[in-house]
mmCIF file of C-alpha atoms in Angstrom:
data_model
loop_
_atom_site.group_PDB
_atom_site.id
_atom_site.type_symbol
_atom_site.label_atom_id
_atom_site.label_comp_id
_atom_site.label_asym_id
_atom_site.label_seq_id
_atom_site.Cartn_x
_atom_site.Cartn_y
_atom_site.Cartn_z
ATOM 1 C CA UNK G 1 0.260 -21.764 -19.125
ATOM 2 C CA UNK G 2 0.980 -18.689 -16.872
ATOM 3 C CA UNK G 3 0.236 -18.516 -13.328
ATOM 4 C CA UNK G 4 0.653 -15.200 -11.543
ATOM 5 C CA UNK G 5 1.384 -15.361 -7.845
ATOM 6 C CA UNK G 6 0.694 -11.636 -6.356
ATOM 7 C CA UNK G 7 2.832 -11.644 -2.881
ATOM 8 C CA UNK G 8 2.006 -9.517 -0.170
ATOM 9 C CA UNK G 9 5.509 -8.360 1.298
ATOM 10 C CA UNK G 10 4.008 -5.997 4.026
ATOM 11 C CA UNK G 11 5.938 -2.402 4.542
ATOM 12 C CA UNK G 12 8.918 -3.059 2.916
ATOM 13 C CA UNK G 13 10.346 -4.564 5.488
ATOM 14 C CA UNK G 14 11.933 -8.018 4.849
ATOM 15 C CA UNK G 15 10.804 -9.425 7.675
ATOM 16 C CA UNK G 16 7.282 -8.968 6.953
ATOM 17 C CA UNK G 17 7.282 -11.747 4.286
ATOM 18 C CA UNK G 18 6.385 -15.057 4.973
ATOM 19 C CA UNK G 19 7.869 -18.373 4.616
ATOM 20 C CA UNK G 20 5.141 -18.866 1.801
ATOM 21 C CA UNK G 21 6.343 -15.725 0.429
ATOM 22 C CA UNK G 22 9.862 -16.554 0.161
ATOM 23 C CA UNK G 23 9.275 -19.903 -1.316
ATOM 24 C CA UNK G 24 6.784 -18.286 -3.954
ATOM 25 C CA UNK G 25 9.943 -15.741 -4.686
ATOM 26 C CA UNK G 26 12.585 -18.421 -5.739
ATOM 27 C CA UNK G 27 9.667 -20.928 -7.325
ATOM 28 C CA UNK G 28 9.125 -18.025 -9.878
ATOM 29 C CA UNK G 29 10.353 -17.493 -13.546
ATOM 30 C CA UNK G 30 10.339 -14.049 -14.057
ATOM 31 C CA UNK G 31 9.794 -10.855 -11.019
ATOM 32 C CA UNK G 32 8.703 -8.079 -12.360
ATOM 33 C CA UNK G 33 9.893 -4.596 -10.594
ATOM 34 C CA UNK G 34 8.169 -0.896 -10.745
ATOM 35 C CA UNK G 35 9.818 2.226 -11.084
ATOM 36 C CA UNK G 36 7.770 4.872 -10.215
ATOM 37 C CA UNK G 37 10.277 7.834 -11.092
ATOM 38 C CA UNK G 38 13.561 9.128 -9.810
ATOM 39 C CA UNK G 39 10.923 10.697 -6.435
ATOM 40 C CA UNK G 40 10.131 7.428 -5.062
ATOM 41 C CA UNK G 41 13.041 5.452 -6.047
ATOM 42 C CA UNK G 42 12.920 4.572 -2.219
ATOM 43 C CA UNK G 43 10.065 1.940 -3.268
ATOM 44 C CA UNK G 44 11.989 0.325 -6.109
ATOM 45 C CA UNK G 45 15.220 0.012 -3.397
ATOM 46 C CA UNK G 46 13.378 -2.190 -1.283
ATOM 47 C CA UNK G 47 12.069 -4.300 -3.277
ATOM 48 C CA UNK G 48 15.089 -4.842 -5.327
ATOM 49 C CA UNK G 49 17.034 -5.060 -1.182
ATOM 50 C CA UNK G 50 13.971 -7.945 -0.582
ATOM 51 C CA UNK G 51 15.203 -9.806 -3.785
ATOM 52 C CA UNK G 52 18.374 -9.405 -2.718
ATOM 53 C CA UNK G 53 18.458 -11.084 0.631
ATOM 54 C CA UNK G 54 15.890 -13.816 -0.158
ATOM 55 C CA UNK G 55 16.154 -15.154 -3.500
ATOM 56 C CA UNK G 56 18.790 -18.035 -3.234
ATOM 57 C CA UNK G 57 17.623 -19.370 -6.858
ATOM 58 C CA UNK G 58 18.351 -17.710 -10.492
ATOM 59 C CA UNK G 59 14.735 -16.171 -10.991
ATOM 60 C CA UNK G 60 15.474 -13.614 -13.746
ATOM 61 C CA UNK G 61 14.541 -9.973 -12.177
ATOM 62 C CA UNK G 62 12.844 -7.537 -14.604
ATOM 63 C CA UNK G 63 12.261 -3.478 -13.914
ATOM 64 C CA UNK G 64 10.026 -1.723 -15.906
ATOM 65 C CA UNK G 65 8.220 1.719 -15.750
ATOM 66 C CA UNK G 66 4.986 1.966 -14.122
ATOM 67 C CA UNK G 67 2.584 4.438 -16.147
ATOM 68 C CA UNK G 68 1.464 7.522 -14.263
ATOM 69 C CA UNK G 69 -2.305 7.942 -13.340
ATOM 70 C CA UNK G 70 -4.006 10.871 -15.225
ATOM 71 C CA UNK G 71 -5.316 13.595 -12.341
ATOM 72 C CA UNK G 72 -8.843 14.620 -13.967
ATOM 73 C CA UNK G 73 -12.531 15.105 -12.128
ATOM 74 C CA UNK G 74 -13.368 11.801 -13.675
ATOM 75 C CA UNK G 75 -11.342 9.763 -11.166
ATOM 76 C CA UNK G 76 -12.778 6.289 -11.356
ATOM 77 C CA UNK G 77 -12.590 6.786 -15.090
ATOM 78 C CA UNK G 78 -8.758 8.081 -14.624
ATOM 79 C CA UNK G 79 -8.111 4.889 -12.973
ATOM 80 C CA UNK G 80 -9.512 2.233 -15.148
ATOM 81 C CA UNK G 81 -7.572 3.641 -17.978
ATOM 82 C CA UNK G 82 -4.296 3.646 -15.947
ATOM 83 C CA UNK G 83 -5.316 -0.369 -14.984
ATOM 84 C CA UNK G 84 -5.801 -1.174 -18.351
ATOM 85 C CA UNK G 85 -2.248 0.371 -19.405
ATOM 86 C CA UNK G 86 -0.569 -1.626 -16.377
ATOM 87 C CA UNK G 87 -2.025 -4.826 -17.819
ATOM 88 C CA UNK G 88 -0.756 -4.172 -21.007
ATOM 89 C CA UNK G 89 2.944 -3.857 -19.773
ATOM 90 C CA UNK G 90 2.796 -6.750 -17.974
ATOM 91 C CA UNK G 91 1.492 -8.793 -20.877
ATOM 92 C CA UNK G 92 4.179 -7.392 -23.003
ATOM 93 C CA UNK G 93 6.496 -8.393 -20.335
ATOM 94 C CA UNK G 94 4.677 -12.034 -19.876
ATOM 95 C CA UNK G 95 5.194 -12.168 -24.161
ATOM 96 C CA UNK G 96 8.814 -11.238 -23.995
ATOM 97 C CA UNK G 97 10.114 -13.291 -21.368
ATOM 98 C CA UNK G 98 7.768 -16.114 -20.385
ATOM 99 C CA UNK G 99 6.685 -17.268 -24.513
ATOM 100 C CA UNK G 100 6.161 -20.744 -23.663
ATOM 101 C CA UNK G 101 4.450 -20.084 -20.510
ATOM 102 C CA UNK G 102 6.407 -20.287 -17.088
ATOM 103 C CA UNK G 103 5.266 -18.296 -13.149
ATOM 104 C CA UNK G 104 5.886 -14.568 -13.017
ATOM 105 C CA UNK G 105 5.945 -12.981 -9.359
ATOM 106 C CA UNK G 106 4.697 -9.789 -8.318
ATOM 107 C CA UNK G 107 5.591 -7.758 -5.383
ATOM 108 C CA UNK G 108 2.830 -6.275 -3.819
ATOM 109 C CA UNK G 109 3.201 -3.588 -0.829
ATOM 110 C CA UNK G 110 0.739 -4.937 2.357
ATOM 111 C CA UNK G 111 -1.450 -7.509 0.871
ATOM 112 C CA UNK G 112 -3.323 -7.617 -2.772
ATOM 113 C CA UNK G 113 -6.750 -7.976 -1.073
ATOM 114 C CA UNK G 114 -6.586 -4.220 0.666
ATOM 115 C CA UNK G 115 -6.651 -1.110 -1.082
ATOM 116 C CA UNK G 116 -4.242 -2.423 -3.721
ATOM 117 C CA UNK G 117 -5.169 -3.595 -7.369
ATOM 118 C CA UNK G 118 -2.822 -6.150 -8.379
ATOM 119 C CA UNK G 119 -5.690 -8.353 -8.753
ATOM 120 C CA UNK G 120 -7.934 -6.170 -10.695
ATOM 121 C CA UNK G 121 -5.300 -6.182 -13.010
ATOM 122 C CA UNK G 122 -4.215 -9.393 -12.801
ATOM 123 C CA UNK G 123 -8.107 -9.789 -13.952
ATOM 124 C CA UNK G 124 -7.459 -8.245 -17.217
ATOM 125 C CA UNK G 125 -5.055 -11.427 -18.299
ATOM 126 C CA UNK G 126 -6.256 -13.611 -20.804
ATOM 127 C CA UNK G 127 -5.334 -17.276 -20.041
ATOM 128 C CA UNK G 128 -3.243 -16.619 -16.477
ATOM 129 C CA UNK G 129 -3.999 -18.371 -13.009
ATOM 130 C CA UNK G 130 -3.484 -15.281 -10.268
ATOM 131 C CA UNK G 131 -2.831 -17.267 -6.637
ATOM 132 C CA UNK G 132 -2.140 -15.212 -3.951
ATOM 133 C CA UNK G 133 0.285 -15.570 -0.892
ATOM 134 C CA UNK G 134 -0.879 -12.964 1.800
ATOM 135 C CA UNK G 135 1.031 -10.339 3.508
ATOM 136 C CA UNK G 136 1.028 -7.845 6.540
ATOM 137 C CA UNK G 137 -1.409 -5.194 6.072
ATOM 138 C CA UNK G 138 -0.372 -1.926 6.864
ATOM 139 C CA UNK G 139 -2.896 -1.731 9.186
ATOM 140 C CA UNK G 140 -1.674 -4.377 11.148
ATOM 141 C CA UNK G 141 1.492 -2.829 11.061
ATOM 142 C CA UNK G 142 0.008 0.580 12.784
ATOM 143 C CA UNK G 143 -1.649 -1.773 15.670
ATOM 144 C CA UNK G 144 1.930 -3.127 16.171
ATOM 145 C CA UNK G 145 3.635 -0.228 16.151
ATOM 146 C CA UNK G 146 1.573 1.469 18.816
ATOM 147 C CA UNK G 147 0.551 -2.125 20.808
ATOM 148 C CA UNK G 148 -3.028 -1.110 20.463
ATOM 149 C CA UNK G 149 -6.206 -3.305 19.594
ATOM 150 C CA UNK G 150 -7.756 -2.281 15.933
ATOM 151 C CA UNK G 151 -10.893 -2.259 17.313
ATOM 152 C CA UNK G 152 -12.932 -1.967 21.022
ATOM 153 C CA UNK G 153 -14.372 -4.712 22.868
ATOM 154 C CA UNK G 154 -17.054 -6.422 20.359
ATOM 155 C CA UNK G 155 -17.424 -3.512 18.238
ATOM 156 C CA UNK G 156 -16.663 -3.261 14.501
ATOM 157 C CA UNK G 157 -14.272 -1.300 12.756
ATOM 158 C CA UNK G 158 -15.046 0.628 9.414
ATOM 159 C CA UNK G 159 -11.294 0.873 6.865
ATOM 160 C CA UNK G 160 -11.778 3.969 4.139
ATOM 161 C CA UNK G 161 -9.845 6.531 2.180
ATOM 162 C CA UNK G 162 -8.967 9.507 2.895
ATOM 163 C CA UNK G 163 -11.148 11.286 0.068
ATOM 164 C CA UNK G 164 -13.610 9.737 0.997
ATOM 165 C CA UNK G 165 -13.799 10.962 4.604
ATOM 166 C CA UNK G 166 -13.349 14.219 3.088
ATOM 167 C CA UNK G 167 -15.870 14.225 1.042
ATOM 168 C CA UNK G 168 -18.721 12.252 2.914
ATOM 169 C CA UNK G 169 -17.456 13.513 6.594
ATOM 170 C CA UNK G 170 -17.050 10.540 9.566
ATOM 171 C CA UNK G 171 -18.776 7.073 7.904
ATOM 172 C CA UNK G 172 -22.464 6.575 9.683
ATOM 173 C CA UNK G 173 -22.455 3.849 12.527
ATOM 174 C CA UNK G 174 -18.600 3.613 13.128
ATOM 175 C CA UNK G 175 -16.332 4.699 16.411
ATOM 176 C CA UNK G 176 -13.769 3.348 14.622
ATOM 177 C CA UNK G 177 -12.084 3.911 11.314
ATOM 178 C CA UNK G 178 -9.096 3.418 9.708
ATOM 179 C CA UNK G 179 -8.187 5.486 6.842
ATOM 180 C CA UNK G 180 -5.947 4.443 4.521
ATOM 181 C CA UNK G 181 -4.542 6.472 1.275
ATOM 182 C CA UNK G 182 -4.929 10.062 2.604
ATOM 183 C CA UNK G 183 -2.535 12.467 1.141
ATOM 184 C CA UNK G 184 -3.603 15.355 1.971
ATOM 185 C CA UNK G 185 -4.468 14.799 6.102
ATOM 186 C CA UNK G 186 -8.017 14.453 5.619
ATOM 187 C CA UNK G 187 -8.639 14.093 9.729
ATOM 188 C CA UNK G 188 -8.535 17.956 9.657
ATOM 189 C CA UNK G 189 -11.981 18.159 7.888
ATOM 190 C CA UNK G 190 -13.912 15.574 11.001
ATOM 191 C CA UNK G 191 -15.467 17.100 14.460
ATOM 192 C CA UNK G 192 -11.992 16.604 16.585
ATOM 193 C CA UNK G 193 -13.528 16.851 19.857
ATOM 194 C CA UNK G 194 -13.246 13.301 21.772
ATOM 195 C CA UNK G 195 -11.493 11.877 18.843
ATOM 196 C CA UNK G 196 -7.953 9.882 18.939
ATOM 197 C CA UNK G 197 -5.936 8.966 16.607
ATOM 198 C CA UNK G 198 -3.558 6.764 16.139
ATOM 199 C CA UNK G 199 -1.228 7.592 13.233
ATOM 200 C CA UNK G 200 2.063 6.064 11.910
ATOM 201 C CA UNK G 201 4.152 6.825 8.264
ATOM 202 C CA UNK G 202 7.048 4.296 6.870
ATOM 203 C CA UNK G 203 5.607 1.685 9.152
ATOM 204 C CA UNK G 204 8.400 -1.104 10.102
ATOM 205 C CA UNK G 205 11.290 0.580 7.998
ATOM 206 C CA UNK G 206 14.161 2.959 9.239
ATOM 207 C CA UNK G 207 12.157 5.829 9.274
ATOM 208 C CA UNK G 208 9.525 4.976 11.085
ATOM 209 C CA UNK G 209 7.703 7.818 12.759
ATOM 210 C CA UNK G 210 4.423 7.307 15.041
ATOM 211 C CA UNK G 211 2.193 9.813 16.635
ATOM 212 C CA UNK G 212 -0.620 9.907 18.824
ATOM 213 C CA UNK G 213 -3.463 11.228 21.190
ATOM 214 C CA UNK G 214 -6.464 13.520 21.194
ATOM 215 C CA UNK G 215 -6.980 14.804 17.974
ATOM 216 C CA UNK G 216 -7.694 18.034 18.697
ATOM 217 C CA UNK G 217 -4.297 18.001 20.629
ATOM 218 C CA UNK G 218 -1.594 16.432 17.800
ATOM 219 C CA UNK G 219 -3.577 16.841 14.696
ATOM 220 C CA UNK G 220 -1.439 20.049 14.057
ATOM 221 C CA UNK G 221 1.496 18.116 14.656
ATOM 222 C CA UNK G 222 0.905 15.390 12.670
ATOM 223 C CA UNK G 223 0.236 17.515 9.345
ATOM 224 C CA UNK G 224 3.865 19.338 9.920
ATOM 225 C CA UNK G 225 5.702 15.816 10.930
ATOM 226 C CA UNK G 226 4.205 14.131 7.761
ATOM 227 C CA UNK G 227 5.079 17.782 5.539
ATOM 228 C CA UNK G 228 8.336 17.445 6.746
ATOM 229 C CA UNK G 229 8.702 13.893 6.450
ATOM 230 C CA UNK G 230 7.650 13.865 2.822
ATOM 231 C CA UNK G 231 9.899 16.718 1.852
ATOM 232 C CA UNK G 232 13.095 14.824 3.431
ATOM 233 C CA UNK G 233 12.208 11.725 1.772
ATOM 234 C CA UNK G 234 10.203 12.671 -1.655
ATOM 235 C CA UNK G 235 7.143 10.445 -0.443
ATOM 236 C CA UNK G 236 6.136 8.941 2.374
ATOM 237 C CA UNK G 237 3.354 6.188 3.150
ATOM 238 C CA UNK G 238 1.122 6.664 6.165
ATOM 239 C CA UNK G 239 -1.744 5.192 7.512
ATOM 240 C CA UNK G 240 -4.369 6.607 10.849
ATOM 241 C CA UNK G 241 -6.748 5.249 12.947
ATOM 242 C CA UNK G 242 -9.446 7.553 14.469
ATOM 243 C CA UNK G 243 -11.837 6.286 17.217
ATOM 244 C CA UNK G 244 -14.498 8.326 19.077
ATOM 245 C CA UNK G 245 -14.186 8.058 23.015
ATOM 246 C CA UNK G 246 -17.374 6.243 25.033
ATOM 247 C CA UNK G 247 -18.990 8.601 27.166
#
Protein backbone atom coordinates (compact mmCIF):
# COMPACT_ATOMS: atom_id res chain seq x y z
CA UNK A 1 0.00 0.00 0.00
CA UNK A 2 1.04 3.69 -0.62
CA UNK A 3 -0.13 6.51 1.34
CA UNK A 4 0.73 10.01 0.18
CA UNK A 5 0.90 12.67 2.84
CA UNK A 6 0.81 16.26 0.91
CA UNK A 7 2.41 18.80 3.68
CA UNK A 8 1.69 22.27 3.66
CA UNK A 9 5.12 24.01 4.63
CA UNK A 10 3.79 27.67 4.28
CA UNK A 11 6.35 30.34 2.48
CA UNK A 12 9.32 28.58 2.66
CA UNK A 13 10.03 29.49 5.75
CA UNK A 14 10.92 26.69 8.25
CA UNK A 15 9.15 27.95 10.80
CA UNK A 16 5.94 27.83 9.13
CA UNK A 17 5.71 24.00 9.44
CA UNK A 18 4.05 22.39 12.07
CA UNK A 19 4.84 19.90 14.62
CA UNK A 20 2.48 17.54 12.50
CA UNK A 21 4.49 18.52 9.63
CA UNK A 22 7.76 17.65 10.94
CA UNK A 23 6.68 14.36 12.29
CA UNK A 24 4.98 13.51 8.80
CA UNK A 25 8.67 14.51 7.27
CA UNK A 26 10.80 11.87 9.20
CA UNK A 27 7.67 9.13 9.28
CA UNK A 28 8.11 9.12 5.40
CA UNK A 29 9.91 6.65 2.98
CA UNK A 30 10.69 8.51 0.14
CA UNK A 31 10.42 12.92 -0.37
CA UNK A 32 10.14 13.75 -3.52
CA UNK A 33 11.78 17.32 -4.62
CA UNK A 34 10.92 19.69 -7.84
CA UNK A 35 13.22 21.41 -9.92
CA UNK A 36 11.68 23.87 -11.80
CA UNK A 37 14.85 25.05 -13.89
CA UNK A 38 18.13 26.75 -13.19
CA UNK A 39 15.44 30.42 -12.83
CA UNK A 40 13.80 29.35 -9.77
CA UNK A 41 16.33 27.21 -8.24
CA UNK A 42 15.50 29.54 -5.18
CA UNK A 43 12.33 27.13 -4.65
CA UNK A 44 14.24 23.85 -4.81
CA UNK A 45 16.93 25.58 -2.05
CA UNK A 46 14.39 25.81 0.45
CA UNK A 47 12.95 22.97 0.38
CA UNK A 48 16.04 20.96 0.22
CA UNK A 49 17.31 23.88 3.51
CA UNK A 50 13.65 22.56 5.23
CA UNK A 51 14.89 18.88 4.84
CA UNK A 52 17.90 19.83 6.02
CA UNK A 53 17.17 21.27 9.41
CA UNK A 54 14.21 18.98 10.25
CA UNK A 55 14.64 15.57 9.15
CA UNK A 56 16.55 13.79 12.07
CA UNK A 57 15.63 10.22 10.43
CA UNK A 58 17.19 8.53 7.08
CA UNK A 59 14.08 9.29 4.74
CA UNK A 60 15.71 8.85 1.30
CA UNK A 61 15.36 12.45 -0.57
CA UNK A 62 14.57 12.26 -4.32
CA UNK A 63 14.76 15.46 -6.97
CA UNK A 64 13.25 15.18 -10.08
CA UNK A 65 12.20 17.61 -12.93
CA UNK A 66 8.90 19.12 -12.88
CA UNK A 67 7.38 19.29 -16.57
CA UNK A 68 6.69 22.76 -17.88
CA UNK A 69 3.00 23.87 -18.54
CA UNK A 70 2.23 24.42 -22.30
CA UNK A 71 1.14 28.43 -22.76
CA UNK A 72 -1.83 27.99 -25.42
CA UNK A 73 -5.55 29.83 -25.52
CA UNK A 74 -6.84 26.54 -24.31
CA UNK A 75 -5.66 27.03 -20.72
CA UNK A 76 -7.76 24.67 -18.67
CA UNK A 77 -6.96 22.16 -21.38
CA UNK A 78 -3.04 23.22 -21.07
CA UNK A 79 -3.31 22.36 -17.53
CA UNK A 80 -4.93 19.03 -17.34
CA UNK A 81 -2.37 17.74 -19.69
CA UNK A 82 0.52 19.17 -17.58
CA UNK A 83 -1.44 17.31 -14.29
CA UNK A 84 -1.62 14.25 -15.98
CA UNK A 85 2.29 14.34 -16.90
CA UNK A 86 3.08 15.26 -13.09
CA UNK A 87 1.19 12.13 -12.05
CA UNK A 88 2.99 10.10 -14.25
CA UNK A 89 6.47 11.11 -12.77
CA UNK A 90 5.47 10.59 -9.55
CA UNK A 91 4.17 7.10 -10.25
CA UNK A 92 7.36 6.32 -11.95
CA UNK A 93 9.03 7.60 -8.94
CA UNK A 94 6.43 5.63 -6.46
CA UNK A 95 7.49 2.28 -8.97
CA UNK A 96 11.17 2.89 -8.64
CA UNK A 97 11.63 3.49 -5.14
CA UNK A 98 8.63 2.47 -3.04
CA UNK A 99 7.90 -1.37 -5.12
CA UNK A 100 6.55 -2.98 -2.18
CA UNK A 101 4.60 -0.10 -1.06
CA UNK A 102 5.98 2.28 1.76
CA UNK A 103 4.76 6.61 2.55
CA UNK A 104 6.13 9.12 0.08
CA UNK A 105 6.02 12.92 1.28
CA UNK A 106 5.35 15.84 -0.69
CA UNK A 107 6.24 19.35 -0.06
CA UNK A 108 3.67 21.60 -0.83
CA UNK A 109 4.19 25.61 -0.78
CA UNK A 110 1.08 27.22 1.63
CA UNK A 111 -1.38 24.50 2.00
CA UNK A 112 -2.71 21.74 -0.72
CA UNK A 113 -6.34 22.91 -0.22
CA UNK A 114 -5.62 26.67 -1.80
CA UNK A 115 -4.79 27.39 -5.19
CA UNK A 116 -2.38 24.45 -5.33
CA UNK A 117 -3.02 20.95 -7.04
CA UNK A 118 -1.15 18.44 -5.24
CA UNK A 119 -4.34 16.82 -4.60
CA UNK A 120 -5.79 16.86 -7.98
CA UNK A 121 -2.93 15.00 -8.80
CA UNK A 122 -2.58 13.02 -6.06
CA UNK A 123 -6.28 12.03 -7.48
CA UNK A 124 -4.88 10.55 -10.53
CA UNK A 125 -3.07 7.57 -8.31
CA UNK A 126 -4.35 4.29 -8.62
CA UNK A 127 -4.34 2.44 -5.24
CA UNK A 128 -2.67 5.49 -2.92
CA UNK A 129 -4.24 6.99 0.39
CA UNK A 130 -3.46 11.07 0.02
CA UNK A 131 -3.75 12.49 3.95
CA UNK A 132 -3.01 15.84 4.35
CA UNK A 133 -1.16 17.83 7.17
CA UNK A 134 -2.10 21.61 6.71
CA UNK A 135 0.07 24.55 6.37
CA UNK A 136 0.18 28.48 6.49
CA UNK A 137 -1.56 29.94 3.66
CA UNK A 138 0.03 32.64 2.05
CA UNK A 139 -2.69 34.61 2.76
CA UNK A 140 -2.34 34.32 6.25
CA UNK A 141 1.07 35.15 5.85
CA UNK A 142 0.11 38.74 4.11
CA UNK A 143 -2.38 39.44 7.25
CA UNK A 144 0.73 38.81 9.45
CA UNK A 145 2.99 40.63 7.75
CA UNK A 146 0.99 43.82 7.71
CA UNK A 147 -1.03 43.02 11.34
CA UNK A 148 -4.23 43.55 9.49
CA UNK A 149 -7.65 41.57 9.74
CA UNK A 150 -8.43 39.53 6.27
CA UNK A 151 -11.65 40.70 6.35
CA UNK A 152 -14.07 43.77 8.01
CA UNK A 153 -16.30 43.42 10.82
CA UNK A 154 -18.91 40.50 9.80
CA UNK A 155 -18.37 40.81 6.23
CA UNK A 156 -17.07 38.12 3.85
CA UNK A 157 -14.10 38.00 1.90
CA UNK A 158 -13.98 36.76 -1.83
CA UNK A 159 -9.95 34.86 -2.71
CA UNK A 160 -9.39 34.83 -6.82
CA UNK A 161 -6.72 34.96 -9.46
CA UNK A 162 -5.33 37.41 -10.95
CA UNK A 163 -6.68 36.51 -14.59
CA UNK A 164 -9.52 36.29 -13.48
CA UNK A 165 -9.94 39.83 -12.11
CA UNK A 166 -8.61 40.79 -15.34
CA UNK A 167 -10.77 39.34 -17.28
CA UNK A 168 -14.20 39.57 -15.36
CA UNK A 169 -13.21 43.13 -13.61
CA UNK A 170 -13.85 43.42 -9.44
CA UNK A 171 -16.03 39.96 -8.41
CA UNK A 172 -19.94 41.11 -7.83
CA UNK A 173 -20.90 41.48 -4.03
CA UNK A 174 -17.30 41.64 -2.51
CA UNK A 175 -15.33 44.76 -0.64
CA UNK A 176 -12.89 42.43 -0.16
CA UNK A 177 -10.68 40.23 -2.27
CA UNK A 178 -7.68 38.59 -2.19
CA UNK A 179 -5.97 37.74 -5.30
CA UNK A 180 -3.70 35.22 -5.47
CA UNK A 181 -1.47 34.05 -8.67
CA UNK A 182 -1.27 37.41 -10.53
CA UNK A 183 1.76 37.79 -12.62
CA UNK A 184 1.22 40.34 -14.45
CA UNK A 185 -0.30 43.13 -11.62
CA UNK A 186 -3.74 42.67 -12.56
CA UNK A 187 -4.98 45.56 -9.83
CA UNK A 188 -4.06 48.03 -12.66
CA UNK A 189 -7.11 46.95 -14.79
CA UNK A 190 -9.95 47.68 -11.40
CA UNK A 191 -11.60 51.35 -10.69
CA UNK A 192 -8.63 52.51 -8.10
CA UNK A 193 -10.52 55.20 -6.57
CA UNK A 194 -11.25 54.32 -2.69
CA UNK A 195 -9.46 51.11 -3.09
CA UNK A 196 -6.47 49.75 -0.70
CA UNK A 197 -4.39 47.32 -1.02
CA UNK A 198 -2.49 45.44 0.87
CA UNK A 199 0.34 43.70 -1.01
CA UNK A 200 3.38 41.59 0.07
CA UNK A 201 6.06 39.25 -2.29
CA UNK A 202 8.52 36.44 -0.63
CA UNK A 203 6.26 36.51 2.37
CA UNK A 204 8.25 35.31 5.71
CA UNK A 205 11.69 34.71 3.85
CA UNK A 206 14.80 37.10 3.63
CA UNK A 207 13.46 39.08 1.07
CA UNK A 208 10.49 39.98 2.19
CA UNK A 209 9.09 43.17 0.74
CA UNK A 210 5.50 44.68 1.76
CA UNK A 211 3.65 47.60 0.40
CA UNK A 212 0.65 49.42 1.03
CA UNK A 213 -2.14 52.18 0.88
CA UNK A 214 -4.57 53.78 -1.53
CA UNK A 215 -4.35 52.20 -4.65
CA UNK A 216 -4.46 54.89 -6.72
CA UNK A 217 -1.44 56.20 -4.61
CA UNK A 218 1.23 52.94 -4.61
CA UNK A 219 -0.18 50.93 -7.39
CA UNK A 220 2.65 52.47 -9.59
CA UNK A 221 5.00 51.55 -7.08
CA UNK A 222 4.13 48.29 -6.51
CA UNK A 223 4.38 47.19 -10.35
CA UNK A 224 8.20 48.69 -10.40
CA UNK A 225 9.10 47.08 -6.74
CA UNK A 226 7.73 43.64 -7.91
CA UNK A 227 9.65 44.31 -11.77
CA UNK A 228 12.56 44.89 -9.94
CA UNK A 229 12.21 42.33 -7.46
CA UNK A 230 11.68 39.61 -10.02
CA UNK A 231 14.59 40.66 -12.16
CA UNK A 232 17.07 40.50 -8.97
CA UNK A 233 15.78 37.25 -8.00
CA UNK A 234 14.51 35.35 -11.38
CA UNK A 235 10.91 34.92 -9.75
CA UNK A 236 9.23 36.11 -7.11
CA UNK A 237 5.85 35.00 -5.30
CA UNK A 238 3.38 37.67 -4.27
CA UNK A 239 0.11 37.83 -3.06
CA UNK A 240 -2.58 41.37 -2.60
CA UNK A 241 -5.46 42.15 -0.87
CA UNK A 242 -7.79 44.91 -2.24
CA UNK A 243 -10.75 46.24 -0.16
CA UNK A 244 -13.15 49.08 -1.11
CA UNK A 245 -13.44 51.87 1.68
CA UNK A 246 -17.19 52.32 3.50
CA UNK A 247 -18.54 55.53 2.75
Amino acid sequence: MITLNLIGIGTGNPDHLTFAAVKAMNAADLILLPRKGEEKSDLIDLRRGICAQLLTEPVKVVEYDMPRRAERQDYIGAVVDWHDAIAALWMEQIVRYLPDGGTLALLVWGDPSLYDSSLRIAGRLPGVTVRVIPGITSVQALTAAHAICLNDLAEPVLITTGRRLREEGWPEGADSVVVMLDGDCAFQTVPAEGVDIWWGAYLAMPQEAIMRGPLAVVGGDIVRRRAALREEHGWIMDIYLLRRRRG
